[in-house]
Tab-separated table of C-alpha atoms and ligand atoms in Angstrom:
chain	number	residue	atom	x	y	z
A	1	MET	CA	0.000	0.000	0.000
A	2	SER	CA	1.511	3.320	-1.091
A	3	LYS	CA	2.182	5.794	1.722
A	4	ALA	CA	3.256	8.571	-0.639
A	5	VAL	CA	1.887	11.989	0.201
A	6	VAL	CA	1.574	13.445	-3.286
A	7	SER	CA	-0.569	16.101	-4.922
A	8	GLY	CA	-2.124	15.725	-8.339
A	9	LEU	CA	0.749	17.746	-9.822
A	10	TYR	CA	1.498	15.218	-12.561
A	11	ASP	CA	-1.970	13.747	-12.827
A	12	SER	CA	-2.885	12.929	-16.423
A	13	ASP	CA	-3.822	9.880	-18.493
A	14	VAL	CA	-0.258	9.322	-19.598
A	15	PHE	CA	1.257	9.713	-16.113
A	16	ARG	CA	-1.322	7.299	-14.689
A	17	MET	CA	-0.440	4.889	-17.487
A	18	ALA	CA	3.294	5.033	-16.632
A	19	CYS	CA	2.414	4.593	-12.925
A	20	ARG	CA	0.285	1.524	-13.685
A	21	GLN	CA	3.184	0.018	-15.643
A	22	PHE	CA	5.439	0.711	-12.671
A	23	ASP	CA	3.001	-0.790	-10.154
A	24	GLN	CA	2.616	-3.921	-12.224
A	25	ALA	CA	6.382	-4.366	-12.526
A	26	ALA	CA	6.949	-3.575	-8.839
A	27	ASP	CA	4.342	-6.192	-7.872
A	28	ALA	CA	5.879	-8.745	-10.232
A	29	ILE	CA	9.293	-8.475	-8.545
A	30	ASN	CA	7.873	-7.959	-5.030
A	31	LEU	CA	9.623	-4.621	-4.729
A	32	ALA	CA	9.932	-3.711	-1.059
A	33	GLU	CA	7.338	-1.171	0.096
A	34	ASP	CA	9.918	1.231	1.515
A	35	ILE	CA	11.613	1.664	-1.869
A	36	ARG	CA	8.554	1.761	-4.155
A	37	ASP	CA	7.424	5.358	-3.975
A	38	ARG	CA	10.972	6.644	-4.008
A	39	THR	CA	11.630	4.738	-7.223
A	40	LYS	CA	8.295	5.612	-8.786
A	41	TYR	CA	7.847	9.368	-8.413
A	42	PRO	CA	10.001	11.997	-10.135
A	43	ARG	CA	12.775	13.445	-8.007
A	44	ARG	CA	12.122	17.061	-8.971
A	45	CYS	CA	10.666	19.343	-11.622
A	46	LEU	CA	10.931	22.895	-12.828
A	47	ALA	CA	8.197	24.916	-14.542
A	48	VAL	CA	9.312	28.005	-16.407
A	49	ALA	CA	7.760	30.950	-18.227
A	50	VAL	CA	9.517	31.598	-21.524
A	51	PRO	CA	8.800	35.058	-22.963
A	52	VAL	CA	9.552	35.438	-26.668
A	53	ARG	CA	9.471	38.661	-28.694
A	54	ARG	CA	7.544	37.925	-31.868
A	55	SER	CA	8.422	39.195	-35.336
A	56	ASP	CA	5.565	41.765	-35.093
A	57	GLY	CA	7.041	43.261	-31.876
A	58	SER	CA	4.536	41.612	-29.475
A	59	VAL	CA	5.585	39.223	-26.703
A	60	THR	CA	4.230	35.704	-26.161
A	61	VAL	CA	4.917	33.834	-22.927
A	62	PHE	CA	5.239	30.063	-23.382
A	63	GLU	CA	5.179	27.567	-20.531
A	64	GLY	CA	7.928	24.957	-20.278
A	65	TYR	CA	8.953	22.153	-17.942
A	66	ARG	CA	11.876	19.938	-17.061
A	67	VAL	CA	11.304	16.835	-14.950
A	68	GLN	CA	14.207	14.860	-13.482
A	69	HIS	CA	12.921	11.485	-12.477
A	70	SER	CA	16.042	9.871	-11.063
A	71	LEU	CA	19.536	11.120	-10.252
A	72	SER	CA	20.662	8.087	-8.269
A	73	THR	CA	23.036	6.481	-10.760
A	74	GLY	CA	24.395	9.497	-12.627
A	75	PRO	CA	23.156	12.637	-14.344
A	76	SER	CA	19.640	12.507	-15.689
A	77	LYS	CA	19.096	12.316	-19.434
A	78	GLY	CA	16.186	12.871	-21.775
A	79	GLY	CA	14.833	14.846	-24.674
A	80	ILE	CA	13.057	18.177	-24.977
A	81	ARG	CA	9.703	18.245	-26.723
A	82	PHE	CA	8.219	21.295	-28.440
A	83	HIS	CA	4.566	20.429	-29.051
A	84	GLU	CA	1.214	22.081	-28.417
A	85	SER	CA	-0.104	19.154	-26.353
A	86	VAL	CA	2.809	19.032	-23.848
A	87	THR	CA	1.708	18.832	-20.204
A	88	LEU	CA	3.687	18.487	-16.988
A	89	GLY	CA	2.178	15.021	-16.520
A	90	GLU	CA	3.290	13.916	-19.971
A	91	VAL	CA	6.818	15.178	-19.361
A	92	ALA	CA	6.877	13.331	-16.015
A	93	ALA	CA	5.759	10.059	-17.639
A	94	LEU	CA	8.383	10.419	-20.363
A	95	ALA	CA	11.036	11.090	-17.688
A	96	MET	CA	9.989	7.924	-15.842
A	97	TRP	CA	10.324	5.830	-19.003
A	98	MET	CA	13.781	7.326	-19.590
A	99	SER	CA	14.854	6.044	-16.153
A	100	TRP	CA	13.783	2.477	-16.894
A	101	LYS	CA	15.284	2.637	-20.395
A	102	CYS	CA	18.716	3.908	-19.296
A	103	SER	CA	18.779	1.336	-16.536
A	104	LEU	CA	17.675	-1.526	-18.801
A	105	VAL	CA	20.460	-0.891	-21.325
A	106	GLY	CA	23.034	-0.233	-18.601
A	107	LEU	CA	23.756	3.481	-19.042
A	108	PRO	CA	25.006	5.528	-16.068
A	109	PHE	CA	22.046	7.930	-16.305
A	110	GLY	CA	18.727	8.541	-14.619
A	111	GLY	CA	15.722	9.676	-16.633
A	112	ALA	CA	14.561	13.203	-17.409
A	113	LYS	CA	12.427	14.988	-19.984
A	114	GLY	CA	11.574	18.544	-20.917
A	115	GLY	CA	8.872	20.224	-22.899
A	116	VAL	CA	7.427	23.532	-23.999
A	117	ILE	CA	3.777	24.031	-24.915
A	118	VAL	CA	4.241	25.385	-28.403
A	119	ASN	CA	3.648	24.457	-31.993
A	120	PRO	CA	7.110	25.170	-33.435
A	121	ARG	CA	5.599	25.461	-36.905
A	122	ASP	CA	3.827	28.640	-35.733
A	123	LEU	CA	7.179	30.360	-35.052
A	124	SER	CA	9.619	31.994	-37.431
A	125	LEU	CA	13.195	30.697	-37.337
A	126	SER	CA	14.313	33.627	-35.238
A	127	GLU	CA	11.372	33.213	-32.805
A	128	LEU	CA	12.278	29.526	-32.503
A	129	GLU	CA	15.878	30.456	-31.705
A	130	HIS	CA	14.733	32.938	-29.032
A	131	LEU	CA	12.417	30.330	-27.496
A	132	SER	CA	15.143	27.665	-27.442
A	133	ARG	CA	17.743	29.981	-25.932
A	134	ARG	CA	15.417	31.478	-23.330
A	135	TYR	CA	14.155	28.043	-22.267
A	136	MET	CA	17.769	26.859	-21.821
A	137	GLN	CA	18.592	30.096	-19.957
A	138	GLU	CA	15.787	29.296	-17.498
A	139	LEU	CA	17.184	25.767	-17.078
A	140	ILE	CA	20.751	26.870	-16.245
A	141	GLY	CA	21.394	25.761	-12.691
A	142	PHE	CA	19.118	22.765	-13.230
A	143	VAL	CA	21.065	21.110	-16.082
A	144	GLY	CA	24.730	20.504	-16.918
A	145	PRO	CA	27.071	17.727	-18.114
A	146	GLU	CA	27.104	16.198	-14.629
A	147	VAL	CA	23.542	17.064	-13.649
A	148	ASP	CA	21.074	16.641	-16.501
A	149	ILE	CA	21.739	16.382	-20.233
A	150	PRO	CA	18.910	17.257	-22.660
A	151	ALA	CA	18.572	15.928	-26.235
A	152	PRO	CA	16.103	16.266	-29.122
A	153	ASP	CA	12.579	14.827	-29.026
A	154	VAL	CA	9.371	15.632	-30.899
A	155	GLY	CA	9.564	19.110	-32.446
A	156	THR	CA	13.253	19.726	-31.640
A	157	ASN	CA	16.366	19.007	-33.689
A	158	GLU	CA	20.136	19.465	-34.054
A	159	GLN	CA	19.865	23.213	-34.655
A	160	ILE	CA	17.872	23.697	-31.452
A	161	MET	CA	20.457	21.651	-29.535
A	162	ALA	CA	23.181	23.899	-31.018
A	163	TRP	CA	21.404	27.055	-29.761
A	164	MET	CA	20.945	25.490	-26.319
A	165	MET	CA	24.586	24.404	-26.133
A	166	ASP	CA	25.674	27.921	-27.160
A	167	THR	CA	23.434	29.547	-24.535
A	168	TYR	CA	24.775	27.307	-21.773
A	169	SER	CA	28.393	27.710	-22.954
A	170	ASN	CA	28.089	31.512	-22.964
A	171	HIS	CA	26.784	31.366	-19.416
A	172	VAL	CA	29.598	29.186	-18.031
A	173	GLY	CA	32.260	31.030	-20.040
A	174	HIS	CA	33.693	28.121	-21.994
A	175	VAL	CA	32.531	25.660	-24.633
A	176	SER	CA	30.514	22.949	-22.927
A	177	PRO	CA	29.413	20.498	-25.625
A	178	ALA	CA	28.487	17.747	-23.139
A	179	VAL	CA	25.523	19.750	-21.800
A	180	VAL	CA	23.253	18.486	-24.593
A	181	THR	CA	23.400	15.625	-27.083
A	182	GLY	CA	21.996	15.355	-30.589
A	183	LYS	CA	24.126	18.330	-31.675
A	184	PRO	CA	25.398	18.952	-35.217
A	185	LEU	CA	28.687	17.153	-35.974
A	186	SER	CA	30.499	20.507	-36.226
A	187	LEU	CA	29.710	21.215	-32.544
A	188	GLY	CA	30.675	17.855	-31.069
A	189	GLY	CA	27.724	15.787	-32.200
A	190	SER	CA	28.376	12.092	-32.640
A	191	GLU	CA	28.597	10.231	-35.885
A	192	GLY	CA	25.490	8.072	-36.062
A	193	ARG	CA	23.403	10.048	-33.523
A	194	ARG	CA	20.920	11.495	-36.002
A	195	GLU	CA	19.929	8.036	-37.229
A	196	ALA	CA	20.599	6.144	-33.976
A	197	THR	CA	17.018	5.631	-32.777
A	198	GLY	CA	15.758	4.424	-36.159
A	199	VAL	CA	18.843	2.289	-36.772
A	200	GLY	CA	18.282	0.694	-33.357
A	201	VAL	CA	14.582	0.063	-34.043
A	202	ALA	CA	15.445	-1.563	-37.390
A	203	TYR	CA	18.241	-3.657	-35.862
A	204	LEU	CA	15.934	-5.052	-33.181
A	205	VAL	CA	13.136	-5.659	-35.696
A	206	GLY	CA	15.653	-7.630	-37.786
A	207	LYS	CA	16.694	-9.671	-34.735
A	208	TYR	CA	13.126	-10.481	-33.696
A	209	LEU	CA	12.109	-11.381	-37.260
A	210	ALA	CA	15.124	-13.718	-37.399
A	211	ASP	CA	13.964	-15.350	-34.135
A	212	MET	CA	10.540	-15.805	-35.752
A	213	LYS	CA	12.217	-17.177	-38.917
A	214	VAL	CA	10.551	-14.454	-40.996
A	215	PRO	CA	12.911	-13.081	-43.661
A	216	VAL	CA	13.227	-9.299	-43.419
A	217	GLY	CA	13.387	-9.283	-47.243
A	218	GLY	CA	9.729	-10.268	-47.485
A	219	ALA	CA	8.520	-8.090	-44.621
A	220	THR	CA	6.051	-5.240	-45.047
A	221	VAL	CA	6.201	-2.246	-42.699
A	222	ALA	CA	3.761	0.509	-41.695
A	223	ILE	CA	5.157	3.501	-39.796
A	224	GLN	CA	3.134	6.175	-37.986
A	225	GLY	CA	5.217	9.347	-37.610
A	226	PHE	CA	7.761	10.275	-40.247
A	227	GLY	CA	10.121	12.535	-38.308
A	228	ASN	CA	13.506	11.590	-36.913
A	229	VAL	CA	12.554	8.152	-35.577
A	230	GLY	CA	9.999	7.156	-38.235
A	231	GLY	CA	12.085	8.446	-41.141
A	232	GLU	CA	15.326	6.805	-40.011
A	233	THR	CA	13.527	3.542	-39.215
A	234	ALA	CA	12.068	3.582	-42.740
A	235	ILE	CA	15.494	4.163	-44.302
A	236	ALA	CA	17.183	1.457	-42.228
A	237	LEU	CA	14.461	-1.153	-42.774
A	238	SER	CA	14.278	-0.497	-46.502
A	239	LEU	CA	18.079	-0.879	-46.709
A	240	MET	CA	17.596	-4.262	-45.024
A	241	GLY	CA	15.192	-5.225	-47.836
A	242	ALA	CA	11.822	-4.635	-46.158
A	243	ARG	CA	8.973	-2.985	-48.076
A	244	ILE	CA	7.617	0.169	-46.430
A	245	ILE	CA	3.937	0.143	-47.383
A	246	ALA	CA	2.708	3.104	-45.311
A	247	VAL	CA	4.081	6.178	-43.573
A	248	SER	CA	2.331	9.152	-41.994
A	249	ASP	CA	2.849	12.456	-40.254
A	250	TYR	CA	0.440	14.784	-38.443
A	251	THR	CA	-1.188	15.700	-41.766
A	252	GLY	CA	-2.080	12.088	-42.613
A	253	GLY	CA	-0.488	9.155	-44.376
A	254	ILE	CA	0.434	7.523	-47.668
A	255	TYR	CA	-0.260	3.868	-48.478
A	256	ASN	CA	1.358	1.957	-51.309
A	257	PRO	CA	1.250	-1.854	-51.156
A	258	ALA	CA	4.014	-2.028	-53.792
A	259	GLY	CA	6.346	-0.107	-51.483
A	260	ILE	CA	6.942	3.600	-50.924
A	261	ASP	CA	10.080	5.228	-52.315
A	262	ILE	CA	11.411	6.438	-48.954
A	263	LYS	CA	14.150	8.658	-50.377
A	264	LYS	CA	11.552	10.408	-52.547
A	265	ALA	CA	9.140	10.785	-49.610
A	266	LEU	CA	11.859	12.314	-47.409
A	267	ALA	CA	12.953	14.637	-50.209
A	268	TYR	CA	9.295	15.702	-50.609
A	269	ILE	CA	9.047	16.478	-46.875
A	270	ARG	CA	12.229	18.549	-47.000
A	271	TYR	CA	10.644	20.572	-49.782
A	272	ALA	CA	6.953	20.704	-48.719
A	273	GLY	CA	7.400	20.433	-44.929
A	274	VAL	CA	4.680	17.777	-44.683
A	275	LEU	CA	3.738	14.472	-46.285
A	276	LYS	CA	0.329	15.748	-47.408
A	277	ASP	CA	-0.159	15.489	-51.184
A	278	PHE	CA	2.967	13.350	-51.718
A	279	ASP	CA	2.087	11.374	-54.835
A	280	GLY	CA	3.898	8.120	-53.970
A	281	GLY	CA	0.710	6.269	-52.951
A	282	GLU	CA	-2.904	6.566	-51.831
A	283	PRO	CA	-3.847	8.843	-48.921
A	284	ILE	CA	-4.549	6.980	-45.669
A	285	GLY	CA	-5.594	8.232	-42.223
A	286	ASN	CA	-3.351	7.849	-39.178
A	287	GLU	CA	-5.846	5.529	-37.499
A	288	GLN	CA	-6.349	3.385	-40.588
A	289	LEU	CA	-2.574	3.010	-40.935
A	290	LEU	CA	-2.340	1.329	-37.543
A	291	GLU	CA	-4.794	-1.361	-38.651
A	292	LEU	CA	-3.090	-2.228	-41.942
A	293	GLU	CA	-2.106	-5.804	-42.601
A	294	CYS	CA	1.688	-5.770	-42.360
A	295	THR	CA	4.591	-7.720	-40.892
A	296	VAL	CA	5.828	-4.836	-38.743
A	297	LEU	CA	3.927	-1.882	-37.314
A	298	VAL	CA	6.044	0.984	-35.973
A	299	PRO	CA	4.250	3.723	-34.025
A	300	ALA	CA	6.834	6.547	-34.111
A	301	ALA	CA	4.828	9.663	-33.230
A	302	LEU	CA	3.052	10.281	-29.921
A	303	GLU	CA	1.761	8.327	-26.907
A	304	ARG	CA	-1.440	6.306	-26.464
A	305	VAL	CA	-2.320	5.592	-30.097
A	306	ILE	CA	-2.787	1.828	-29.652
A	307	THR	CA	-5.891	1.582	-27.504
A	308	LYS	CA	-8.456	-0.949	-26.363
A	309	ASP	CA	-10.476	-0.017	-29.454
A	310	ASN	CA	-7.903	-0.719	-32.154
A	311	ALA	CA	-5.769	-3.365	-30.374
A	312	PRO	CA	-8.168	-6.199	-31.319
A	313	ARG	CA	-7.951	-5.058	-34.964
A	314	LEU	CA	-4.151	-4.836	-35.344
A	315	LYS	CA	-2.952	-7.049	-38.205
A	316	CYS	CA	0.814	-6.917	-37.665
A	317	ARG	CA	3.114	-9.704	-36.484
A	318	VAL	CA	5.596	-7.376	-34.774
A	319	LEU	CA	4.708	-4.179	-32.916
A	320	ALA	CA	7.933	-2.186	-32.645
A	321	GLU	CA	7.469	0.810	-30.351
A	322	GLY	CA	9.584	3.570	-31.875
A	323	ALA	CA	7.578	6.160	-29.924
A	324	ASN	CA	7.513	6.325	-26.141
A	325	GLY	CA	4.324	5.059	-24.554
A	326	PRO	CA	2.321	4.365	-27.738
A	327	THR	CA	0.320	1.491	-26.184
A	328	THR	CA	-2.214	2.009	-23.384
A	329	ASN	CA	-2.415	-0.423	-20.429
A	330	GLU	CA	-5.727	-1.819	-21.727
A	331	ALA	CA	-4.279	-2.365	-25.217
A	332	ASP	CA	-1.270	-4.113	-23.662
A	333	ARG	CA	-3.560	-6.611	-21.981
A	334	ILE	CA	-5.439	-7.249	-25.245
A	335	ILE	CA	-2.220	-7.756	-27.227
A	336	GLU	CA	-0.855	-10.121	-24.615
A	337	ALA	CA	-4.100	-12.133	-24.565
A	338	ARG	CA	-4.116	-12.350	-28.368
A	339	GLY	CA	-0.649	-13.905	-28.285
A	340	ASP	CA	-0.069	-13.461	-32.032
A	341	ILE	CA	1.922	-10.196	-31.940
A	342	GLU	CA	5.549	-9.887	-30.857
A	343	LEU	CA	5.780	-6.619	-28.931
A	344	ILE	CA	9.155	-4.862	-28.780
A	345	PRO	CA	8.534	-2.453	-25.890
A	346	ASP	CA	9.578	1.204	-26.137
A	347	VAL	CA	12.189	1.052	-23.370
A	348	LEU	CA	14.092	-1.502	-25.447
A	349	CYS	CA	12.962	-0.696	-28.984
A	350	ASN	CA	13.856	3.006	-29.160
A	351	SER	CA	16.837	2.899	-26.773
A	352	GLY	CA	19.302	3.383	-29.665
A	353	GLY	CA	18.831	7.155	-29.362
A	354	VAL	CA	19.903	7.471	-25.754
A	355	ILE	CA	22.661	4.875	-26.228
A	356	VAL	CA	24.316	6.980	-28.935
A	357	SER	CA	23.587	10.121	-26.897
A	358	TYR	CA	25.631	8.443	-24.165
A	359	PHE	CA	28.429	7.897	-26.712
A	360	GLU	CA	28.189	11.557	-27.726
A	361	TRP	CA	28.467	12.686	-24.082
A	362	LEU	CA	31.467	10.379	-23.558
A	363	GLN	CA	33.194	11.689	-26.697
A	364	ASN	CA	32.564	15.301	-25.603
A	365	LEU	CA	33.981	14.672	-22.130
A	366	GLN	CA	37.111	13.056	-23.618
A	367	SER	CA	37.379	15.355	-26.665
A	368	PHE	CA	38.103	12.160	-28.565
A	369	TYR	CA	35.831	11.267	-31.446
A	370	TRP	CA	34.873	7.917	-32.934
A	371	GLY	CA	33.992	6.956	-36.508
A	372	ARG	CA	30.483	5.878	-37.499
A	373	ASP	CA	31.349	2.180	-37.764
A	374	GLU	CA	32.652	2.187	-34.200
A	375	VAL	CA	29.518	3.971	-32.959
A	376	ILE	CA	27.156	1.577	-34.727
A	377	SER	CA	29.004	-1.575	-33.684
A	378	LYS	CA	29.042	-0.405	-30.043
A	379	LEU	CA	25.315	0.393	-30.372
A	380	HIS	CA	24.593	-3.098	-31.708
A	381	ALA	CA	26.569	-4.708	-28.873
A	382	ILE	CA	24.515	-2.875	-26.224
A	383	LEU	CA	21.229	-3.676	-27.980
A	384	ASP	CA	22.174	-7.372	-28.259
A	385	LYS	CA	22.952	-7.538	-24.562
A	386	ALA	CA	19.744	-5.733	-23.601
A	387	LYS	CA	17.627	-7.939	-25.870
A	388	ASP	CA	19.229	-11.091	-24.435
A	389	SER	CA	18.597	-9.934	-20.883
A	390	VAL	CA	14.943	-9.156	-21.681
A	391	GLU	CA	14.440	-12.556	-23.333
A	392	TYR	CA	16.066	-14.310	-20.357
A	393	GLN	CA	13.869	-12.433	-17.873
A	394	LYS	CA	10.784	-13.174	-20.003
A	395	ARG	CA	11.489	-16.909	-20.072
A	396	LYS	CA	12.617	-17.190	-16.453
A	397	PHE	CA	9.499	-15.599	-14.979
A	398	SER	CA	6.986	-16.225	-17.804
A	399	PHE	CA	6.483	-12.468	-18.172
A	400	GLY	CA	5.267	-10.593	-21.218
A	401	ARG	CA	8.106	-8.754	-22.943
A	402	ARG	CA	7.148	-5.297	-21.617
A	403	LEU	CA	6.974	-6.611	-18.077
A	404	ALA	CA	10.335	-8.352	-18.547
A	405	ALA	CA	11.963	-5.114	-19.742
A	406	LEU	CA	10.340	-2.943	-17.065
A	407	THR	CA	11.154	-5.280	-14.195
A	408	LEU	CA	14.820	-5.256	-15.222
A	409	GLY	CA	14.948	-1.469	-15.560
A	410	ILE	CA	12.944	-0.715	-12.426
A	411	GLY	CA	14.671	-3.398	-10.352
A	412	ARG	CA	18.114	-1.933	-11.048
A	413	VAL	CA	17.088	1.646	-10.225
A	414	ALA	CA	15.454	0.455	-6.999
A	415	GLU	CA	18.546	-1.533	-6.036
A	416	ALA	CA	20.813	1.477	-6.588
A	417	LYS	CA	18.526	3.638	-4.443
A	418	GLN	CA	18.414	0.981	-1.743
A	419	LYS	CA	22.208	0.661	-1.676
A	420	ARG	CA	22.739	4.419	-1.511
A	421	GLY	CA	20.272	4.723	1.354
A	422	LEU	CA	18.269	7.749	2.375
A	423	PHE	CA	19.977	11.092	2.801
A	424	PRO	CA	20.491	12.306	5.527
B	1	LIG	P1	9.885	14.290	-34.665
B	1	LIG	O1	9.354	15.594	-34.253
B	1	LIG	O2	11.157	14.238	-35.438
B	1	LIG	O3	8.785	13.491	-35.511
B	1	LIG	C1	7.492	13.278	-35.032
B	1	LIG	C2	6.638	12.804	-36.186
B	1	LIG	O4	5.343	12.470	-35.692
B	1	LIG	C3	6.434	13.844	-37.270
B	1	LIG	O5	6.396	13.220	-38.524
B	1	LIG	C4	5.052	14.414	-36.929
B	1	LIG	O6	4.394	14.984	-38.051
B	1	LIG	C5	4.377	13.148	-36.461
B	1	LIG	N1	3.193	13.421	-35.648
B	1	LIG	C6	3.015	14.363	-34.694
B	1	LIG	N2	1.774	14.304	-34.207
B	1	LIG	C7	1.166	13.282	-34.859
B	1	LIG	C8	-0.130	12.738	-34.797
B	1	LIG	N3	-1.049	13.206	-33.955
B	1	LIG	N4	-0.408	11.688	-35.620
B	1	LIG	C9	0.528	11.206	-36.462
B	1	LIG	N5	1.771	11.701	-36.556
B	1	LIG	C10	2.067	12.723	-35.764
B	1	LIG	O7	9.989	13.416	-33.323
B	1	LIG	P2	10.878	12.107	-33.078
B	1	LIG	O8	12.136	12.543	-32.455
B	1	LIG	O9	10.886	11.280	-34.294
B	1	LIG	O10	10.035	11.382	-31.939
B	1	LIG	C11	8.956	10.494	-32.229
B	1	LIG	C12	8.711	9.570	-31.050
B	1	LIG	O11	9.910	8.835	-30.769
B	1	LIG	C13	8.368	10.256	-29.723
B	1	LIG	O12	7.534	9.398	-28.979
B	1	LIG	C14	9.718	10.371	-29.026
B	1	LIG	O13	9.591	10.508	-27.619
B	1	LIG	C15	10.300	9.031	-29.411
B	1	LIG	N6	11.763	8.929	-29.326
B	1	LIG	C16	12.568	9.811	-29.978
B	1	LIG	C17	13.948	9.649	-29.901
B	1	LIG	C18	14.901	10.531	-30.659
B	1	LIG	O14	16.102	10.234	-30.641
B	1	LIG	N7	14.459	11.565	-31.344
B	1	LIG	C19	14.490	8.612	-29.137
B	1	LIG	C20	13.635	7.715	-28.497
B	1	LIG	C21	12.264	7.889	-28.610
């Protein structure tokens, strides 16, 4: 029975969903009562007002957050999201998942996440720069290479990381590349970071298909979300010989059973900004895409898109969670009961991003840079080890794969907290 005295500060559907996942995992490993709440709830959070002078001379104040879930095993780590639907509860849930993910794959980081309630497409480039810099300015004192290291997430990119790194560096008086990851190569970014999450998703999909004795060459793939993760997953899987039959962004999707020309689709997005009206297939809605018959379904946009309503209708063999938290608790139960879908849970599936962010941080701290082949082979080695540990845990305790991954991640964070003890 929880004895936590907590307000509804983080209360939201997505935070409750992350808490239910935690409770289930904590029950499954009989996590001691006196460590549960300490492991579950975020360590601290910051809410900031971010005033930005607009191109017409007016000022708009945006609200932003940073949540640090765990700082017990090292600095906290996690992306920054610029999206109109950001809430403190969502950021807290995403920070929680980052803790379990870093722990599962063995990185010396706790979890964190940040967000600003803004549609970045509504801002000019210079307004976006002001927002990014002012948000980082408000975070100084709360972040740093040994405290908390942001990275890109939905709506943010390498250029935004560059502005944030510059703002922080100006404040401390010297170049401090290790304060953020996902930077451009010219500022200490890592080879392989831009594509790391998608390359990791594709690598794990390839491994699971091999376990199922399904050749990746004959596989069909549908991907919801065609940004960093979705786009790079599409490139990597098509290079492996899979046929990408559907992709989508917030404007809707494209379906082509003969296979979409991914290079052409990405070139179109660079030119048009959105996928809408790309002529490489038939238009398809985001919800319809999820229910397509395909070998692999990759949600790579936002949370809670696989629900109790569409879970019974999924027609994929592998559900590879490129996004964080795409599957609700109810949908999880339905998928597990169906037993015909191999789920690769988010904390494992999309961990390639934070793994290569870790490499970037290491390279920045040492001022010693690695080539792409070295980065990717080190990434594969960590993913192999994490996958093996999840499969072992799954078999040993007859858990579903999400529960196996979460119990490993949560168990290790709880053990570290237990060993450190309570301060004072
Ligand atoms: P991104 O901003 O580069 O791309 C997001 C994509 O999702 C865009 O194509 C956007 O149009 C689309 N989208 C937004 N709202 C949508 C909606 N309602 N329906 C359909 N599509 C929608 O973001 P990203 O970095 O690719 O992140 C995508 C997901 O992957 C998020 O859940 C993020 O937390 C997770 N993730 C990202 C990384 C990373 O390295 N960037 C690492 C791990 C996990």
